[in-house]
mmCIF file of C-alpha atoms in Angstrom:
data_model
loop_
_atom_site.group_PDB
_atom_site.id
_atom_site.type_symbol
_atom_site.label_atom_id
_atom_site.label_comp_id
_atom_site.label_asym_id
_atom_site.label_seq_id
_atom_site.Cartn_x
_atom_site.Cartn_y
_atom_site.Cartn_z
ATOM 1 C CA MET F 1460 31.764 -181.790 -24.951
ATOM 2 C CA VAL F 1461 29.514 -178.973 -23.904
ATOM 3 C CA PHE F 1462 26.848 -180.649 -26.405
ATOM 4 C CA ILE F 1463 26.940 -183.757 -25.067
ATOM 5 C CA SER F 1464 26.802 -182.452 -21.491
ATOM 6 C CA PHE F 1465 23.697 -180.386 -22.311
ATOM 7 C CA VAL F 1466 21.998 -183.571 -24.084
ATOM 8 C CA VAL F 1467 22.822 -185.494 -20.912
ATOM 9 C CA TYR F 1468 21.243 -182.348 -18.811
ATOM 10 C CA LEU F 1469 17.869 -182.685 -21.034
ATOM 11 C CA LEU F 1470 17.295 -186.247 -20.865
ATOM 12 C CA ILE F 1471 17.882 -185.953 -17.040
ATOM 13 C CA VAL F 1472 16.141 -183.239 -16.471
ATOM 14 C CA GLY F 1473 13.533 -184.824 -18.852
ATOM 15 C CA PHE F 1474 13.095 -188.032 -16.819
ATOM 16 C CA TRP F 1475 12.520 -186.419 -13.932
ATOM 17 C CA ALA F 1476 9.519 -184.338 -15.475
ATOM 18 C CA SER F 1477 8.287 -187.466 -17.281
ATOM 19 C CA THR F 1478 7.997 -189.225 -14.097
ATOM 20 C CA ILE F 1479 5.812 -186.328 -13.059
ATOM 21 C CA LEU F 1480 3.616 -186.618 -16.299
ATOM 22 C CA ASP F 1481 3.198 -189.808 -15.643
ATOM 23 C CA MET F 1482 2.670 -190.028 -11.991
ATOM 24 C CA VAL F 1483 0.418 -186.977 -11.699
ATOM 25 C CA PHE F 1484 -1.033 -186.451 -14.931
ATOM 26 C CA VAL F 1485 -0.990 -190.015 -16.480
ATOM 27 C CA LEU F 1486 -0.300 -189.312 -20.136
ATOM 28 C CA SER F 1487 -1.185 -192.287 -22.061
ATOM 29 C CA ASN F 1488 1.796 -192.549 -24.455
ATOM 30 C CA ASN F 1489 5.459 -193.321 -23.576
ATOM 31 C CA PHE F 1490 7.085 -191.342 -26.489
ATOM 32 C CA SER F 1491 5.174 -188.003 -25.699
ATOM 33 C CA LYS F 1492 6.285 -188.654 -22.036
ATOM 34 C CA THR F 1493 9.705 -188.868 -22.769
ATOM 35 C CA ILE F 1494 9.634 -185.798 -25.773
ATOM 36 C CA LEU F 1495 7.092 -183.484 -23.672
ATOM 37 C CA GLY F 1496 9.353 -184.213 -20.473
ATOM 38 C CA VAL F 1497 12.275 -182.669 -22.609
ATOM 39 C CA PHE F 1498 10.422 -180.213 -23.685
ATOM 40 C CA ALA F 1499 9.152 -178.699 -20.221
ATOM 41 C CA GLY F 1500 13.044 -178.986 -18.751
ATOM 42 C CA PHE F 1501 13.729 -176.986 -21.386
ATOM 43 C CA ALA F 1502 10.990 -174.263 -21.312
ATOM 44 C CA SER F 1503 11.240 -173.826 -17.592
ATOM 45 C CA PHE F 1504 15.281 -173.666 -18.203
ATOM 46 C CA GLY F 1505 14.705 -170.852 -20.732
ATOM 47 C CA SER F 1506 12.143 -169.311 -17.971
ATOM 48 C CA ILE F 1507 14.694 -169.273 -15.421
ATOM 49 C CA ALA F 1508 17.667 -167.712 -17.452
ATOM 50 C CA GLY F 1509 14.974 -165.024 -19.134
ATOM 51 C CA VAL F 1510 14.211 -163.831 -15.529
ATOM 52 C CA ALA F 1511 18.035 -163.837 -14.910
ATOM 53 C CA ILE F 1512 19.040 -162.014 -17.957
ATOM 54 C CA LEU F 1513 16.678 -159.046 -16.544
ATOM 55 C CA PHE F 1514 19.251 -158.756 -13.783
ATOM 56 C CA LEU F 1515 22.377 -159.807 -14.593
ATOM 57 C CA PRO F 1516 24.379 -160.713 -18.115
ATOM 58 C CA LEU F 1517 24.027 -164.126 -19.099
ATOM 59 C CA THR F 1518 27.650 -165.298 -17.810
ATOM 60 C CA PHE F 1519 29.195 -169.114 -17.158
ATOM 61 C CA TRP F 1520 28.171 -168.827 -13.933
ATOM 62 C CA VAL F 1521 24.192 -167.442 -14.321
ATOM 63 C CA LEU F 1522 24.183 -170.397 -16.426
ATOM 64 C CA VAL F 1523 25.362 -172.866 -14.197
ATOM 65 C CA GLY F 1524 23.146 -171.417 -11.538
ATOM 66 C CA THR F 1525 20.225 -171.766 -14.006
ATOM 67 C CA PHE F 1526 21.075 -175.092 -14.821
ATOM 68 C CA VAL F 1527 21.092 -176.343 -11.159
ATOM 69 C CA LEU F 1528 18.126 -174.337 -10.065
ATOM 70 C CA ASN F 1529 16.302 -176.025 -12.988
ATOM 71 C CA ALA F 1530 16.994 -179.376 -12.313
ATOM 72 C CA LEU F 1531 16.610 -179.372 -8.570
ATOM 73 C CA VAL F 1532 12.905 -178.536 -9.026
ATOM 74 C CA TYR F 1533 12.529 -181.357 -11.104
ATOM 75 C CA PHE F 1534 14.465 -183.543 -8.651
ATOM 76 C CA LEU F 1535 12.298 -182.807 -6.032
ATOM 77 C CA LEU F 1536 8.707 -182.418 -8.071
ATOM 78 C CA ALA F 1537 9.873 -185.900 -8.994
ATOM 79 C CA ARG F 1538 10.462 -187.328 -5.562
ATOM 80 C CA TRP F 1539 7.079 -185.900 -4.184
ATOM 81 C CA ALA F 1540 5.472 -187.626 -7.270
ATOM 82 C CA ARG F 1541 6.885 -191.028 -6.671
ATOM 83 C CA ASN F 1542 5.868 -190.369 -2.696
ATOM 84 C CA ILE F 1543 1.972 -189.800 -3.092
ATOM 85 C CA GLU F 1544 -0.400 -192.389 -3.929
ATOM 86 C CA LEU F 1545 -2.327 -192.423 -6.859
ATOM 87 C CA SER F 1546 -5.268 -194.214 -8.306
ATOM 88 C CA VAL F 1547 -3.682 -195.880 -11.437
ATOM 89 C CA PHE F 1548 -6.061 -197.173 -14.018
ATOM 90 C CA ASN F 1549 -5.072 -199.351 -17.100
ATOM 91 C CA GLU F 1550 -6.917 -198.660 -20.688
ATOM 92 C CA SER F 1551 -6.982 -201.237 -23.017
ATOM 93 C CA GLY F 1552 -6.438 -198.424 -25.977
ATOM 94 C CA SER F 1553 -8.476 -200.902 -28.013
ATOM 95 C CA LEU F 1554 -11.134 -199.300 -30.666
ATOM 96 C CA PRO F 1555 -15.034 -200.284 -29.209
ATOM 97 C CA ALA F 1556 -17.060 -202.137 -31.415
ATOM 98 C CA GLY F 1557 -18.455 -200.311 -34.229
ATOM 99 C CA GLN F 1558 -15.752 -197.740 -34.144
ATOM 100 C CA ALA F 1559 -12.761 -199.745 -36.290
ATOM 101 C CA GLY F 1560 -13.890 -198.280 -39.817
ATOM 102 C CA SER F 1561 -10.859 -197.418 -41.870
ATOM 103 C CA ALA F 1562 -10.518 -195.869 -45.399
ATOM 104 C CA LEU F 1563 -7.910 -198.932 -45.985
ATOM 105 C CA PRO F 1564 -8.959 -202.697 -45.374
ATOM 106 C CA GLN F 1565 -7.774 -203.375 -42.217
ATOM 107 C CA ASN F 1566 -6.781 -207.314 -42.731
ATOM 108 C CA ASP F 1567 -4.859 -206.126 -45.851
ATOM 109 C CA LYS F 1568 -1.194 -205.329 -44.510
ATOM 110 C CA ARG F 1569 0.218 -205.221 -48.051
ATOM 111 C CA LYS F 1570 -2.238 -201.953 -48.883
ATOM 112 C CA VAL F 1571 -1.129 -200.415 -45.445
ATOM 113 C CA ARG F 1572 2.671 -200.925 -46.340
ATOM 114 C CA PHE F 1573 2.154 -199.511 -49.525
ATOM 115 C CA ALA F 1574 0.836 -196.561 -48.414
ATOM 116 C CA SER F 1575 3.061 -195.891 -45.832
ATOM 117 C CA VAL F 1576 6.154 -196.176 -48.539
ATOM 118 C CA ALA F 1577 3.878 -193.585 -50.720
ATOM 119 C CA PHE F 1578 3.570 -191.132 -47.984
ATOM 120 C CA LEU F 1579 7.443 -191.673 -47.094
ATOM 121 C CA ILE F 1580 8.229 -191.259 -50.813
ATOM 122 C CA LEU F 1581 5.935 -188.322 -51.129
ATOM 123 C CA VAL F 1582 7.565 -186.536 -48.213
ATOM 124 C CA CYS F 1583 11.275 -186.881 -49.531
ATOM 125 C CA TYR F 1584 10.108 -185.827 -52.918
ATOM 126 C CA GLY F 1585 8.592 -182.505 -50.607
ATOM 127 C CA PHE F 1586 11.643 -181.914 -48.915
ATOM 128 C CA TYR F 1587 13.196 -182.009 -52.250
ATOM 129 C CA LEU F 1588 11.181 -179.540 -53.954
ATOM 130 C CA LEU F 1589 11.611 -177.026 -51.027
ATOM 131 C CA TYR F 1590 15.125 -177.350 -51.255
ATOM 132 C CA SER F 1591 15.418 -176.809 -54.750
ATOM 133 C CA SER F 1592 13.496 -173.779 -54.462
ATOM 134 C CA ARG F 1593 16.309 -171.777 -52.529
ATOM 135 C CA THR F 1594 16.757 -168.301 -52.915
ATOM 136 C CA GLY F 1595 18.454 -165.695 -51.728
ATOM 137 C CA ASN F 1596 16.689 -162.855 -53.355
ATOM 138 C CA ALA F 1597 14.389 -160.339 -51.877
ATOM 139 C CA ILE F 1598 10.827 -161.899 -52.570
ATOM 140 C CA LEU F 1599 6.891 -160.563 -51.621
ATOM 141 C CA THR F 1600 6.043 -164.134 -50.683
ATOM 142 C CA PRO F 1601 7.603 -167.896 -50.325
ATOM 143 C CA TRP F 1602 5.460 -168.839 -53.113
ATOM 144 C CA GLN F 1603 7.181 -166.659 -55.553
ATOM 145 C CA VAL F 1604 9.830 -169.589 -55.509
ATOM 146 C CA ILE F 1605 8.491 -172.516 -54.503
ATOM 147 C CA ASN F 1606 7.972 -175.177 -57.231
ATOM 148 C CA PRO F 1607 4.012 -175.360 -57.782
ATOM 149 C CA GLN F 1608 4.316 -179.120 -57.485
ATOM 150 C CA TYR F 1609 4.871 -179.108 -54.049
ATOM 151 C CA ILE F 1610 1.158 -177.912 -53.361
ATOM 152 C CA PHE F 1611 -0.175 -181.042 -54.966
ATOM 153 C CA ILE F 1612 2.922 -183.605 -52.955
ATOM 154 C CA PHE F 1613 1.958 -181.564 -49.783
ATOM 155 C CA PHE F 1614 -1.817 -182.593 -50.541
ATOM 156 C CA LEU F 1615 -1.342 -186.142 -51.243
ATOM 157 C CA SER F 1616 1.141 -186.665 -48.107
ATOM 158 C CA THR F 1617 -1.437 -185.325 -46.046
ATOM 159 C CA LEU F 1618 -4.533 -187.139 -47.601
ATOM 160 C CA THR F 1619 -2.264 -190.157 -47.384
ATOM 161 C CA LEU F 1620 -1.233 -189.747 -43.728
ATOM 162 C CA GLY F 1621 -5.173 -189.149 -43.107
ATOM 163 C CA ILE F 1622 -5.746 -192.765 -44.370
ATOM 164 C CA LEU F 1623 -3.009 -194.443 -42.507
ATOM 165 C CA VAL F 1624 -4.296 -192.657 -38.715
ATOM 166 C CA TRP F 1625 -7.462 -194.923 -39.535
ATOM 167 C CA SER F 1626 -5.397 -198.083 -40.481
ATOM 168 C CA LYS F 1627 -3.662 -200.634 -37.854
ATOM 169 C CA LEU F 1628 -0.195 -198.858 -38.018
ATOM 170 C CA LYS F 1629 0.656 -198.912 -34.609
ATOM 171 C CA THR F 1630 0.296 -195.873 -32.437
ATOM 172 C CA SER F 1631 3.828 -194.974 -32.469
ATOM 173 C CA THR F 1632 4.538 -195.522 -35.850
ATOM 174 C CA ILE F 1633 1.679 -193.026 -36.814
ATOM 175 C CA ILE F 1634 2.929 -190.154 -34.658
ATOM 176 C CA PHE F 1635 6.445 -190.481 -36.165
ATOM 177 C CA PHE F 1636 4.669 -189.923 -39.455
ATOM 178 C CA LEU F 1637 2.630 -187.047 -37.902
ATOM 179 C CA ILE F 1638 6.062 -185.437 -36.755
ATOM 180 C CA LEU F 1639 7.555 -185.960 -40.447
ATOM 181 C CA GLN F 1640 4.488 -184.305 -42.095
ATOM 182 C CA THR F 1641 4.416 -181.364 -39.475
ATOM 183 C CA PHE F 1642 8.381 -180.795 -40.553
ATOM 184 C CA LEU F 1643 7.846 -180.494 -43.833
ATOM 185 C CA LEU F 1644 4.781 -178.019 -43.248
ATOM 186 C CA HIS F 1645 6.731 -175.610 -41.309
ATOM 187 C CA SER F 1646 10.175 -176.222 -43.286
ATOM 188 C CA TYR F 1647 8.678 -174.190 -46.470
ATOM 189 C CA LEU F 1648 10.258 -170.967 -45.056
ATOM 190 C CA PRO F 1649 14.030 -172.197 -43.705
ATOM 191 C CA LEU F 1650 14.859 -174.595 -46.652
ATOM 192 C CA THR F 1651 13.721 -172.206 -49.195
ATOM 193 C CA HIS F 1652 15.122 -169.041 -47.806
ATOM 194 C CA ASP F 1653 19.067 -168.411 -47.363
ATOM 195 C CA LEU F 1654 18.508 -166.013 -44.825
ATOM 196 C CA ILE F 1655 15.049 -166.005 -43.020
ATOM 197 C CA TYR F 1656 12.026 -164.802 -44.208
ATOM 198 C CA GLY F 1657 10.246 -161.520 -42.777
ATOM 199 C CA ALA F 1658 11.645 -158.557 -40.661
ATOM 200 C CA ASP F 1659 10.956 -159.375 -37.157
ATOM 201 C CA GLY F 1660 13.338 -161.946 -36.580
ATOM 202 C CA TRP F 1661 16.529 -159.520 -37.029
ATOM 203 C CA ARG F 1662 15.055 -157.350 -34.087
ATOM 204 C CA HIS F 1663 15.348 -160.717 -31.866
ATOM 205 C CA MET F 1664 18.878 -161.383 -33.269
ATOM 206 C CA ALA F 1665 20.206 -158.024 -32.746
ATOM 207 C CA ASN F 1666 19.091 -158.566 -28.614
ATOM 208 C CA GLU F 1667 20.331 -162.023 -28.727
ATOM 209 C CA GLN F 1668 23.525 -160.864 -29.850
ATOM 210 C CA ARG F 1669 23.832 -158.468 -26.947
ATOM 211 C CA LEU F 1670 23.159 -161.299 -24.715
ATOM 212 C CA LEU F 1671 25.868 -163.374 -26.457
ATOM 213 C CA ASP F 1672 28.711 -160.976 -26.271
ATOM 214 C CA GLY F 1673 27.765 -160.774 -22.450
ATOM 215 C CA LYS F 1674 25.871 -157.704 -22.356
ATOM 216 C CA GLN F 1675 23.269 -156.732 -19.848
ATOM 217 C CA PHE F 1676 19.417 -156.728 -21.333
ATOM 218 C CA LEU F 1677 18.444 -153.655 -23.088
ATOM 219 C CA GLU F 1678 15.438 -152.553 -21.474
ATOM 220 C CA ALA F 1679 12.896 -150.603 -24.049
ATOM 221 C CA LYS F 1680 12.274 -146.952 -23.762
ATOM 222 C CA ILE F 1681 8.728 -146.034 -23.110
ATOM 223 C CA VAL F 1682 7.063 -142.955 -24.483
ATOM 224 C CA ASP F 1683 3.651 -143.570 -22.342
ATOM 225 C CA GLU F 1684 4.950 -143.363 -18.829
ATOM 226 C CA SER F 1685 1.966 -144.535 -16.997
ATOM 227 C CA SER F 1686 1.695 -147.447 -14.688
ATOM 228 C CA SER F 1687 -0.263 -149.627 -17.450
ATOM 229 C CA SER F 1688 2.091 -149.153 -19.919
ATOM 230 C CA LYS F 1689 4.994 -150.251 -17.343
ATOM 231 C CA ILE F 1690 3.391 -153.530 -16.523
ATOM 232 C CA LYS F 1691 2.697 -154.370 -20.003
ATOM 233 C CA SER F 1692 6.606 -154.008 -20.832
ATOM 234 C CA ALA F 1693 7.606 -155.498 -17.419
ATOM 235 C CA VAL F 1694 5.059 -158.925 -18.662
ATOM 236 C CA GLY F 1695 6.698 -158.141 -22.351
ATOM 237 C CA GLN F 1696 10.455 -158.694 -20.691
ATOM 238 C CA LEU F 1697 9.331 -161.675 -19.344
ATOM 239 C CA SER F 1698 8.033 -163.122 -22.509
ATOM 240 C CA TYR F 1699 10.816 -162.096 -24.753
ATOM 241 C CA GLY F 1700 13.351 -162.922 -21.992
ATOM 242 C CA ASN F 1701 12.397 -166.639 -22.270
ATOM 243 C CA PHE F 1702 12.547 -166.663 -26.015
ATOM 244 C CA TRP F 1703 16.038 -164.792 -26.243
ATOM 245 C CA ALA F 1704 17.699 -166.921 -23.358
ATOM 246 C CA SER F 1705 16.246 -170.272 -24.909
ATOM 247 C CA ASN F 1706 18.014 -169.087 -28.282
ATOM 248 C CA VAL F 1707 21.402 -168.084 -26.932
ATOM 249 C CA ILE F 1708 21.738 -171.029 -24.685
ATOM 250 C CA LEU F 1709 20.933 -172.943 -28.254
ATOM 251 C CA ALA F 1710 23.685 -170.788 -30.067
ATOM 252 C CA LYS F 1711 26.155 -171.438 -27.265
ATOM 253 C CA VAL F 1712 25.724 -175.279 -27.037
ATOM 254 C CA PHE F 1713 25.755 -175.790 -30.801
ATOM 255 C CA LYS F 1714 28.466 -173.544 -31.466
ATOM 256 C CA THR F 1715 26.493 -172.076 -34.294
ATOM 257 C CA ASP F 1716 25.522 -168.335 -35.747
ATOM 258 C CA LEU F 1717 22.054 -167.053 -34.496
ATOM 259 C CA LEU F 1718 20.621 -166.748 -37.802
ATOM 260 C CA THR F 1719 20.569 -170.742 -38.065
ATOM 261 C CA ILE F 1720 18.775 -170.709 -34.741
ATOM 262 C CA THR F 1721 16.249 -168.491 -35.884
ATOM 263 C CA LYS F 1722 15.799 -170.416 -39.355
ATOM 264 C CA TRP F 1723 15.402 -173.879 -37.636
ATOM 265 C CA PHE F 1724 14.543 -173.797 -33.687
ATOM 266 C CA LEU F 1725 10.725 -173.341 -33.903
ATOM 267 C CA PRO F 1726 10.379 -175.677 -36.948
ATOM 268 C CA ILE F 1727 11.974 -178.272 -35.179
ATOM 269 C CA LEU F 1728 10.533 -178.081 -31.895
ATOM 270 C CA TRP F 1729 6.759 -177.158 -33.312
ATOM 271 C CA SER F 1730 7.398 -180.361 -35.349
ATOM 272 C CA LEU F 1731 8.052 -182.648 -32.230
ATOM 273 C CA VAL F 1732 5.839 -180.948 -29.475
ATOM 274 C CA LEU F 1733 2.358 -179.746 -31.263
ATOM 275 C CA PRO F 1734 1.605 -183.248 -32.577
ATOM 276 C CA LEU F 1735 2.076 -184.851 -29.497
ATOM 277 C CA LEU F 1736 0.050 -182.276 -27.282
ATOM 278 C CA LEU F 1737 -2.942 -182.356 -29.657
ATOM 279 C CA PHE F 1738 -2.688 -186.255 -29.593
ATOM 280 C CA GLU F 1739 -2.691 -186.210 -25.628
ATOM 281 C CA ILE F 1740 -5.245 -183.693 -25.441
ATOM 282 C CA GLY F 1741 -7.724 -185.695 -27.465
ATOM 283 C CA ARG F 1742 -6.694 -188.592 -24.902
ATOM 284 C CA ALA F 1743 -7.376 -186.574 -22.078
ATOM 285 C CA LEU F 1744 -10.777 -185.455 -23.289
ATOM 286 C CA GLY F 1745 -11.603 -188.983 -23.459
ATOM 287 C CA TRP F 1746 -11.393 -189.929 -27.290
ATOM 288 C CA ASN F 1747 -9.719 -193.148 -28.170
ATOM 289 C CA LYS F 1748 -6.243 -193.157 -29.885
ATOM 290 C CA LYS F 1749 -7.650 -193.200 -33.525
ATOM 291 C CA GLN F 1750 -9.656 -190.048 -32.606
ATOM 292 C CA SER F 1751 -6.774 -188.395 -30.721
ATOM 293 C CA LEU F 1752 -4.389 -189.525 -33.906
ATOM 294 C CA PHE F 1753 -6.989 -187.984 -35.998
ATOM 295 C CA LEU F 1754 -7.089 -184.447 -33.820
ATOM 296 C CA ALA F 1755 -3.531 -184.085 -34.540
ATOM 297 C CA TRP F 1756 -3.458 -184.741 -38.107
ATOM 298 C CA LEU F 1757 -6.095 -181.934 -38.026
ATOM 299 C CA GLY F 1758 -3.487 -179.519 -36.873
ATOM 300 C CA LEU F 1759 -1.759 -180.033 -40.075
ATOM 301 C CA LEU F 1760 -4.771 -178.074 -42.042
ATOM 302 C CA PRO F 1761 -4.774 -174.291 -40.234
ATOM 303 C CA PHE F 1762 -2.557 -172.045 -42.035
ATOM 304 C CA ALA F 1763 -2.012 -169.768 -38.954
ATOM 305 C CA TRP F 1764 -0.029 -173.016 -37.467
ATOM 306 C CA GLN F 1765 1.616 -173.449 -40.617
ATOM 307 C CA ALA F 1766 3.159 -169.882 -40.185
ATOM 308 C CA GLY F 1767 3.663 -170.203 -36.742
ATOM 309 C CA GLY F 1768 5.824 -173.021 -36.699
ATOM 310 C CA ALA F 1769 7.772 -171.622 -39.612
ATOM 311 C CA PHE F 1770 8.628 -168.729 -37.637
ATOM 312 C CA THR F 1771 11.019 -168.229 -34.555
ATOM 313 C CA LEU F 1772 9.186 -166.167 -32.691
ATOM 314 C CA PRO F 1773 8.086 -165.436 -29.121
ATOM 315 C CA VAL F 1774 4.375 -165.777 -29.679
ATOM 316 C CA SER F 1775 4.902 -169.270 -31.542
ATOM 317 C CA PHE F 1776 7.485 -170.436 -28.587
ATOM 318 C CA GLY F 1777 4.689 -169.110 -26.072
ATOM 319 C CA PHE F 1778 1.673 -170.695 -27.797
ATOM 320 C CA LEU F 1779 3.684 -174.279 -27.404
ATOM 321 C CA ILE F 1780 4.088 -173.622 -23.740
ATOM 322 C CA TRP F 1781 0.475 -172.312 -23.433
ATOM 323 C CA LEU F 1782 -0.873 -175.643 -24.767
ATOM 324 C CA PHE F 1783 1.180 -177.688 -22.710
ATOM 325 C CA LEU F 1784 -0.151 -176.266 -19.546
ATOM 326 C CA VAL F 1785 -3.722 -176.018 -21.096
ATOM 327 C CA LEU F 1786 -2.930 -180.611 -21.286
ATOM 328 C CA LEU F 1787 -2.350 -180.387 -17.759
ATOM 329 C CA ILE F 1788 -5.264 -178.517 -16.840
ATOM 330 C CA LEU F 1789 -7.124 -180.934 -18.667
ATOM 331 C CA LYS F 1790 -5.226 -183.955 -16.954
#
């Protein structure tokens, strides 16, 4: 019942947020508006709860107040967005003449279908290779246990998806493939480890467990008592508070342990949100749909982003929020 109520809440707040994204910022894709609207509602909810835990334990009534305040803000903003006059323009979204080049013959649907099926098979096999490499041993690097075939499978699936980006597949289908491939990219840690990789997650789980037990925020001891150090500490507390509160709320809603949340929260969220953000940033820069999809595909290449989306850490969560705000500034 708690899970269903939370999902309904996110959908309602996400609808109000997507209304703002549509009427004020004019996002180009309906799926993007829906997912990014839910993301905005969840991120702001975590931010409000993150401020609250600096002063109060995360009790039932504190959570209720946070839910109500977050929903009220989006409700009022959505009403304001509907009442203001906006100049609305329509885009055809079709490729200009001379830009319809593709690595696959665009008039050959069978080849496109074959490439799509091949991509899905490669991704499924990639997930299998990661899961079959699972270990609970102490290791120095994940690549000690990951099947070497995974590198080649991931390369082929990424290459195939890069070709499909320029095919006549629907934008929504390619976005789904990008999300699937991004999830494969970030699953190399949670799928291969019984626990979590790296030590930092344990420190965050210790603080989150305090909040989960109804205890108050534990302020860090500062050796340097200068005013600049205190300001840095306060900013850090706000950043961590958002992240910790979000994890605790998810643990309460899903009735699961913090270890599971720490393994899967950011790999799932990053895979859903980052491709959409990159696609919408491309559109905000005036690029056509194919060029924007290619920008989202390029997001699969930097190793820093592969690792960033595989670790559930405040810096990874904050990066998504920052990139979302960059999109709004561009729009």
